[in-house]
Short mmCIF file of C-alpha atoms in Angstrom, two decimals:
data_model
loop_
_atom_site.label_atom_id
_atom_site.label_comp_id
_atom_site.label_asym_id
_atom_site.label_seq_id
_atom_site.Cartn_x
_atom_site.Cartn_y
_atom_site.Cartn_z
CA MET A 17 51.84 130.78 43.18
CA ASN A 18 49.15 132.16 40.85
CA LYS A 19 45.48 132.61 41.78
CA LEU A 20 44.35 129.54 39.85
CA THR A 21 46.81 127.34 41.74
CA ILE A 22 45.72 128.78 45.09
CA ILE A 23 42.01 128.27 44.31
CA THR A 24 42.65 124.71 43.16
CA ALA A 25 44.55 123.95 46.38
CA LEU A 26 41.79 125.43 48.54
CA LEU A 27 39.14 123.42 46.71
CA ALA A 28 41.17 120.27 47.26
CA ILE A 29 41.43 120.99 50.99
CA LEU A 30 37.69 121.68 51.23
CA CYS A 31 36.93 118.49 49.35
CA MET A 32 39.15 116.47 51.69
CA ALA A 33 37.43 118.01 54.71
CA ALA A 34 34.00 117.29 53.30
CA CYS A 35 34.93 113.71 52.47
CA THR A 36 36.42 113.00 55.90
CA GLU A 37 33.90 111.33 58.18
CA THR A 38 33.45 113.26 61.42
CA LYS A 39 33.08 111.01 64.44
CA THR A 40 31.67 111.72 67.87
CA SER A 41 33.26 110.16 70.95
CA THR A 42 31.02 108.97 73.80
CA GLU A 43 32.21 107.83 77.22
CA ILE A 44 30.05 105.21 78.92
CA LYS A 45 30.64 104.18 82.53
CA VAL A 46 29.01 101.15 84.17
CA VAL A 47 28.89 101.23 87.96
CA GLY A 48 27.21 99.47 90.86
CA ASP A 49 26.81 95.75 91.47
CA LEU A 50 28.63 94.61 88.31
CA GLY A 51 28.09 90.88 88.90
CA ASP A 52 29.87 88.05 87.13
CA PRO A 53 30.65 87.85 84.28
CA LYS A 54 31.15 91.58 84.22
CA PRO A 55 29.46 93.62 81.47
CA THR A 56 32.55 94.34 79.40
CA TYR A 57 31.12 94.36 75.85
CA LEU A 58 29.27 96.87 73.73
CA ASN A 59 27.05 95.36 71.02
CA THR A 60 25.24 96.97 68.13
CA PHE A 61 21.57 97.34 68.93
CA GLY A 62 19.40 94.98 66.91
CA MET A 63 21.82 92.42 65.49
CA LEU A 64 23.79 92.29 68.79
CA ASN A 65 27.15 91.95 67.08
CA PRO A 66 30.03 92.83 69.43
CA ILE A 67 31.74 96.07 68.44
CA LEU A 68 33.88 97.04 71.41
CA GLN A 69 35.39 95.75 74.64
CA ALA A 70 35.75 97.92 77.71
CA GLN A 71 38.94 99.96 77.72
CA SER A 72 39.05 100.16 81.53
CA ILE A 73 37.91 97.56 84.04
CA GLU A 74 38.14 98.31 87.75
CA ASP A 75 36.47 96.70 90.76
CA SER A 76 33.33 98.79 90.57
CA VAL A 77 33.64 100.82 87.35
CA ILE A 78 33.78 99.71 83.72
CA THR A 79 34.52 102.33 81.07
CA PHE A 80 33.84 102.32 77.33
CA GLU A 81 34.86 104.97 74.84
CA ILE A 82 33.08 104.62 71.51
CA ASP A 83 33.43 106.70 68.34
CA THR A 84 30.41 106.90 66.05
CA ALA A 85 29.72 108.77 62.83
CA GLU A 86 26.19 109.47 64.08
CA ALA A 87 24.33 109.06 67.33
CA THR A 88 23.47 105.38 67.63
CA ILE A 89 22.01 102.88 70.09
CA VAL A 90 24.37 100.34 71.63
CA VAL A 91 23.84 97.57 74.15
CA ILE A 92 26.02 96.80 77.16
CA ALA A 93 26.43 93.02 77.43
CA ARG A 94 28.17 90.43 79.59
CA GLY A 95 29.81 88.59 76.69
CA ALA A 96 30.65 88.62 72.99
CA GLU A 97 28.17 85.90 72.05
CA ARG A 98 24.78 86.94 70.69
CA ARG A 99 22.98 85.13 73.51
CA SER A 100 25.03 86.72 76.29
CA PRO A 101 22.98 88.44 79.02
CA LEU A 102 22.24 92.06 78.15
CA VAL A 103 22.46 94.80 80.74
CA CYS A 104 21.19 98.03 79.22
CA SER A 105 20.74 99.92 75.96
CA VAL A 106 22.05 103.49 75.66
CA ILE A 107 22.26 106.17 72.98
CA ALA A 108 25.88 107.01 72.15
CA ASP A 109 25.44 110.67 71.26
CA GLY A 110 28.60 112.39 72.52
CA SER A 111 27.38 113.10 76.06
CA PRO A 112 28.88 111.12 78.98
CA ILE A 113 26.63 108.26 80.10
CA GLU A 114 26.50 106.38 83.40
CA VAL A 115 24.66 103.10 83.83
CA THR A 116 24.01 101.78 87.33
CA ILE A 117 23.48 98.06 87.89
CA THR A 118 21.26 96.93 90.76
CA ASP A 119 20.40 93.26 91.33
CA GLY A 120 21.71 92.41 87.88
CA ALA A 121 19.57 94.97 86.05
CA GLY A 122 21.11 98.10 84.55
CA GLU A 123 19.55 101.48 83.95
CA ILE A 124 20.76 104.86 82.75
CA SER A 125 21.41 107.07 85.77
CA LYS A 126 23.25 109.94 84.01
CA GLY A 127 23.30 111.09 80.40
CA SER A 128 21.87 113.37 77.75
CA VAL A 129 18.23 114.39 77.69
CA GLN A 130 17.36 111.68 75.17
CA ASN A 131 19.13 109.04 77.26
CA LEU A 132 17.16 110.04 80.35
CA LYS A 133 13.96 109.93 78.31
CA LEU A 134 14.92 106.42 77.15
CA ALA A 135 15.43 105.40 80.78
CA GLU A 136 12.04 106.85 81.75
CA ALA A 137 10.23 105.02 78.94
CA ARG A 138 12.02 101.73 79.74
CA ASN A 139 11.04 102.04 83.40
CA ARG A 140 7.39 102.35 82.41
CA GLN A 141 7.76 99.09 80.50
CA LYS A 142 9.40 97.41 83.50
CA ALA A 143 6.53 98.47 85.74
CA LEU A 144 4.10 96.79 83.35
CA ASP A 145 6.28 93.68 83.17
CA ALA A 146 5.97 93.48 86.96
CA LYS A 147 2.20 93.23 86.53
CA TYR A 148 2.71 90.15 84.38
CA ASP A 149 4.82 88.62 87.16
CA VAL A 150 2.05 89.16 89.71
CA LEU A 151 -0.47 87.57 87.36
CA ARG A 152 1.81 84.60 86.67
CA GLU A 153 2.14 83.99 90.40
CA GLU A 154 -1.62 84.14 90.86
CA TYR A 155 -2.14 81.74 87.98
CA GLY A 156 0.43 79.36 89.46
CA GLN A 157 -1.52 79.31 92.72
CA LEU A 158 -4.69 78.45 90.82
CA ARG A 159 -2.88 75.60 89.06
CA GLU A 160 -1.70 74.26 92.41
CA LYS A 161 -5.23 74.38 93.78
CA TYR A 162 -7.22 73.15 90.77
CA GLY A 163 -4.67 71.48 88.47
CA GLU A 164 -5.97 71.49 84.91
CA GLU A 165 -9.54 72.14 86.07
CA ILE A 166 -9.37 75.86 86.88
CA PRO A 167 -12.96 77.20 87.14
CA GLU A 168 -14.04 78.83 83.91
CA ALA A 169 -14.82 82.20 85.51
CA GLN A 170 -11.40 82.44 87.15
CA GLN A 171 -9.61 81.41 83.95
CA ALA A 172 -11.56 84.03 82.02
CA ASP A 173 -10.60 86.66 84.60
CA ILE A 174 -6.90 85.78 84.29
CA ASP A 175 -7.11 85.90 80.48
CA LYS A 176 -8.85 89.29 80.51
CA ARG A 177 -6.38 90.84 82.92
CA TRP A 178 -3.49 89.54 80.82
CA ASP A 179 -5.03 91.09 77.71
CA ASP A 180 -5.51 94.36 79.60
CA ILE A 181 -1.81 94.46 80.48
CA ASP A 182 -0.94 93.71 76.83
CA ALA A 183 -3.07 96.66 75.75
CA GLU A 184 -1.59 98.93 78.42
CA LYS A 185 1.96 97.98 77.43
CA LEU A 186 1.29 98.56 73.74
CA ALA A 187 -0.19 101.97 74.53
CA ALA A 188 2.91 102.85 76.58
CA GLN A 189 5.19 101.82 73.70
CA LYS A 190 3.29 104.02 71.27
CA GLN A 191 3.34 106.89 73.75
CA ALA A 192 7.12 106.58 74.13
CA ILE A 193 7.51 106.74 70.36
CA LEU A 194 5.14 109.64 69.73
CA GLU A 195 6.41 111.86 72.55
CA ASN A 196 10.04 111.46 71.44
CA ALA A 197 9.68 112.23 67.74
CA ASP A 198 12.62 114.67 67.92
CA ASN A 199 15.22 112.15 69.19
CA LEU A 200 16.42 108.52 68.86
CA VAL A 201 14.27 106.96 71.60
CA PRO A 202 11.68 105.76 69.02
CA ILE A 203 14.35 103.68 67.27
CA PHE A 204 14.73 101.55 70.41
CA PHE A 205 10.99 100.90 70.65
CA LEU A 206 10.41 100.50 66.92
CA CYS A 207 13.13 97.86 66.63
CA LYS A 208 12.31 96.03 69.87
CA TYR A 209 8.52 95.92 69.47
CA ALA A 210 8.06 96.19 65.70
CA ASN A 211 5.88 93.09 65.43
CA ASP A 212 3.54 94.33 68.19
CA LEU A 213 3.20 97.91 66.99
CA GLY A 214 1.81 97.00 63.58
CA VAL A 215 2.49 98.18 60.05
CA GLU A 216 -0.09 100.98 60.01
CA PHE A 217 1.23 102.71 63.14
CA ILE A 218 4.89 102.36 62.15
CA ASP A 219 4.28 103.48 58.57
CA SER A 220 2.41 106.55 59.77
CA PHE A 221 5.06 107.53 62.32
CA LEU A 222 8.04 107.05 60.02
CA THR A 223 6.55 109.29 57.33
CA ASP A 224 7.64 112.47 59.15
CA TYR A 225 10.12 111.08 61.69
CA LYS A 226 13.27 113.18 61.85
CA TYR A 227 15.53 110.10 61.88
CA LYS A 228 13.56 107.90 59.47
CA ASP A 229 16.73 107.28 57.41
CA HIS A 230 18.82 106.13 60.39
CA LYS A 231 20.69 102.91 59.57
CA GLN A 232 19.35 101.14 62.67
CA LEU A 233 15.84 101.29 61.23
CA ASP A 234 16.79 98.95 58.37
CA TYR A 235 15.32 96.02 60.29
CA VAL A 236 12.04 97.88 60.81
CA TYR A 237 11.69 98.63 57.12
CA ARG A 238 12.37 94.96 56.31
CA MET A 239 9.71 93.97 58.83
CA ILE A 240 7.17 96.34 57.30
CA ASN A 241 7.84 95.06 53.81
CA GLY A 242 7.65 91.46 55.02
CA GLU A 243 4.30 92.06 56.70
CA LYS A 244 2.97 93.74 53.57
CA ASN A 245 3.96 90.62 51.60
CA LYS A 246 1.64 88.63 53.88
CA MET A 247 -1.37 90.93 53.65
CA GLU A 248 -4.51 89.92 51.83
CA GLY A 249 -4.18 90.78 48.15
CA ALA A 250 -0.37 90.77 48.15
CA GLU A 251 1.25 89.06 45.19
CA VAL A 252 3.64 86.20 45.80
CA VAL A 253 7.26 87.21 46.32
CA ASP A 254 9.59 84.62 44.88
CA PHE A 255 12.63 83.10 46.53
CA VAL A 256 15.03 80.32 45.63
CA ALA A 257 15.82 77.23 47.70
CA LYS A 258 16.33 73.50 47.17
CA ASP A 259 13.97 70.56 47.45
CA LEU A 260 14.69 67.37 49.41
CA GLU A 261 16.69 65.98 46.51
CA GLY A 262 18.91 69.06 46.37
CA LYS A 263 17.35 70.44 43.20
CA GLU A 264 16.96 74.22 42.94
CA CYS A 265 13.35 75.36 43.05
CA HIS A 266 11.35 78.58 43.25
CA LEU A 267 8.22 79.34 45.25
CA THR A 268 6.68 80.52 41.98
CA ASP A 269 7.11 76.98 40.62
CA TYR A 270 4.02 76.23 42.71
CA VAL A 271 2.24 79.50 43.51
CA GLY A 272 0.30 81.33 40.82
CA LYS A 273 -0.05 78.26 38.60
CA GLY A 274 -3.82 77.90 38.75
CA LYS A 275 -4.22 76.20 42.15
CA TYR A 276 -5.00 77.29 45.69
CA VAL A 277 -1.67 76.87 47.49
CA LEU A 278 -0.95 76.76 51.21
CA VAL A 279 2.66 77.78 51.92
CA ASP A 280 3.58 76.28 55.29
CA PHE A 281 6.56 77.82 57.11
CA TRP A 282 7.76 75.17 59.55
CA ALA A 283 10.78 73.23 60.88
CA SER A 284 11.53 69.75 62.18
CA TRP A 285 12.52 71.21 65.58
CA CYS A 286 9.22 73.11 65.98
CA GLY A 287 6.75 71.17 68.14
CA PRO A 288 3.64 73.20 67.25
CA CYS A 289 4.54 72.92 63.55
CA CYS A 290 4.69 69.13 63.72
CA ALA A 291 1.50 69.00 65.77
CA GLU A 292 -0.33 70.88 62.98
CA VAL A 293 0.83 68.47 60.24
CA PRO A 294 -2.06 65.93 60.69
CA ASN A 295 -4.56 68.74 60.16
CA VAL A 296 -2.74 69.96 57.04
CA LYS A 297 -2.48 66.38 55.80
CA ALA A 298 -6.21 65.73 56.26
CA ASN A 299 -7.09 68.86 54.28
CA TYR A 300 -4.49 68.10 51.62
CA GLU A 301 -5.89 64.63 51.02
CA LYS A 302 -9.43 65.98 51.01
CA TYR A 303 -8.90 68.77 48.48
CA LYS A 304 -5.79 67.97 46.42
CA GLU A 305 -7.89 66.54 43.58
CA LYS A 306 -9.94 69.74 43.54
CA GLY A 307 -7.06 72.12 42.94
CA PHE A 308 -5.39 72.44 46.35
CA GLU A 309 -1.62 72.23 46.88
CA VAL A 310 0.67 72.57 49.90
CA VAL A 311 4.31 73.66 49.86
CA GLY A 312 6.44 73.28 52.97
CA VAL A 313 9.14 75.90 53.52
CA SER A 314 11.46 74.53 56.20
CA LEU A 315 13.57 76.64 58.53
CA ASP A 316 15.78 73.68 59.32
CA TYR A 317 19.56 73.81 59.61
CA LYS A 318 20.41 70.20 58.79
CA GLN A 319 19.29 68.20 55.77
CA GLU A 320 19.18 64.99 57.82
CA ASP A 321 16.83 66.41 60.45
CA TRP A 322 14.55 67.80 57.76
CA GLU A 323 14.41 64.53 55.81
CA LYS A 324 13.78 62.38 58.89
CA LYS A 325 10.91 64.51 60.11
CA VAL A 326 9.25 64.61 56.67
CA GLN A 327 9.36 60.82 56.57
CA ALA A 328 8.23 60.38 60.19
CA LEU A 329 5.22 62.68 59.69
CA GLY A 330 4.28 61.14 56.35
CA ILE A 331 4.44 64.46 54.50
CA THR A 332 3.86 63.99 50.78
CA TRP A 333 3.59 67.59 49.53
CA PRO A 334 6.55 69.50 48.01
CA GLN A 335 9.26 70.81 50.31
CA MET A 336 11.91 73.52 49.96
CA SER A 337 14.60 74.99 52.21
CA ASP A 338 17.94 76.82 52.09
CA LEU A 339 18.90 75.19 55.44
CA LYS A 340 19.74 78.55 57.02
CA GLY A 341 17.17 78.37 59.81
CA TRP A 342 16.22 81.80 61.11
CA ASP A 343 18.81 83.32 58.77
CA SER A 344 16.88 82.10 55.76
CA ASP A 345 16.14 84.70 53.10
CA VAL A 346 12.45 83.86 53.40
CA CYS A 347 12.39 85.14 57.00
CA SER A 348 13.19 88.64 55.78
CA LEU A 349 10.97 88.47 52.71
CA TYR A 350 7.92 87.48 54.75
CA ASN A 351 8.89 88.64 58.25
CA ILE A 352 8.80 85.11 59.64
CA TYR A 353 9.68 85.62 63.31
CA ALA A 354 7.68 82.69 64.73
CA ILE A 355 6.39 79.40 63.33
CA PRO A 356 4.16 77.80 62.31
CA GLN A 357 2.95 80.49 59.94
CA VAL A 358 1.10 79.89 56.68
CA LEU A 359 -0.02 81.85 53.63
CA LEU A 360 -2.93 80.74 51.48
CA TYR A 361 -2.72 81.91 47.86
CA ASN A 362 -5.46 81.94 45.24
CA PRO A 363 -4.88 80.50 41.73
CA ASP A 364 -3.54 83.89 40.55
CA GLY A 365 -0.83 83.93 43.22
CA LYS A 366 -2.37 86.48 45.61
CA VAL A 367 -2.69 86.07 49.38
CA ILE A 368 -6.22 85.34 50.56
CA ALA A 369 -5.53 84.25 54.16
CA GLY A 370 -2.82 83.84 56.79
CA PRO A 371 -0.49 83.88 58.58
CA TRP A 372 -2.10 82.25 61.64
CA LEU A 373 -4.55 80.04 59.74
CA HIS A 374 -4.33 76.75 61.62
CA GLY A 375 -6.54 73.97 62.96
CA GLU A 376 -10.25 74.48 62.51
CA GLY A 377 -9.69 77.87 60.90
CA LEU A 378 -7.81 76.27 57.99
CA SER A 379 -10.42 73.57 57.56
CA ASN A 380 -13.26 76.11 57.55
CA LYS A 381 -11.50 78.34 55.01
CA LEU A 382 -10.87 75.48 52.61
CA ALA A 383 -14.45 74.26 53.02
CA GLU A 384 -15.61 77.76 52.10
CA ILE A 385 -13.40 77.78 49.00
CA PHE A 386 -14.26 74.33 47.74
CA GLY A 387 -17.93 74.38 48.73
CA GLU A 388 -17.85 71.58 51.32
#
């Protein structure tokens, strides 16, 4: 065999080695009070799609063995369905992990340094959640005593203490992210609390985050982009759906055509959305001759439900939907994670208000625009 043949063979071997995906195996044991149904599924963190069933199930020990191309967060669950009760999230990083279940709740009891840090940060969150429980109980006692007529001072005190816990919890989430910038713990908090943490904080952190390109952050980047599409000054982002007659239509058929346009994200099954319709209707009738339009973007699943509710509520403005509910493309484009949400566009197709512009706030904004 000549030198050229040998070199060519070696290069081929090296290429094959480089192209072969190296996987890391992680053993995860679940022990303690397993409960029923037993936690025998591993789901991907975020989308919660089942990826693995337990390989070993004994009376008090469940064992998973998962191979991953990179360290990744997985969730131990009690079933394959997306709504199955979740037990605990762990970082599959090659080190053995043990999760102990007590009273139905699971927590990491053994594992790598980053897994133990995840457990510590989660426990801080649980301690704050317990404060909410105490406050809920206290509020329930006030409701029993006063009914709907809770004294103003006591109601204000409850509201303030609730807000204080909110602020404390948000601070703890940010702390968990910032103090773990060298591991995967931030991915758990960024994905779970993205809508609370805010675009500015997340954007700033991800700029230099070691794992900013990790595949499990895809959702966070979509959320950031969606929120930016709702910010004041953002230009309309088009999407395609169908109107009530089944005709294809674009959001840009209405927005950016010389009118002020309120895009109303709603659904027939959403009580608060339907309750807001009379207010939208009153403003629509008041200003439609002055250059105001409304477009309803429905997150319905069934054409029949959508049509019936439009008729029952007397909605006369344009409607569009792809009938995919929460899986609608518009949810990703505009980070629609709760409804009702609205966006108010100027005649040039740029956002001037939203997404929580409802009730008196909407009426006041339109009065400001149209000089009423």
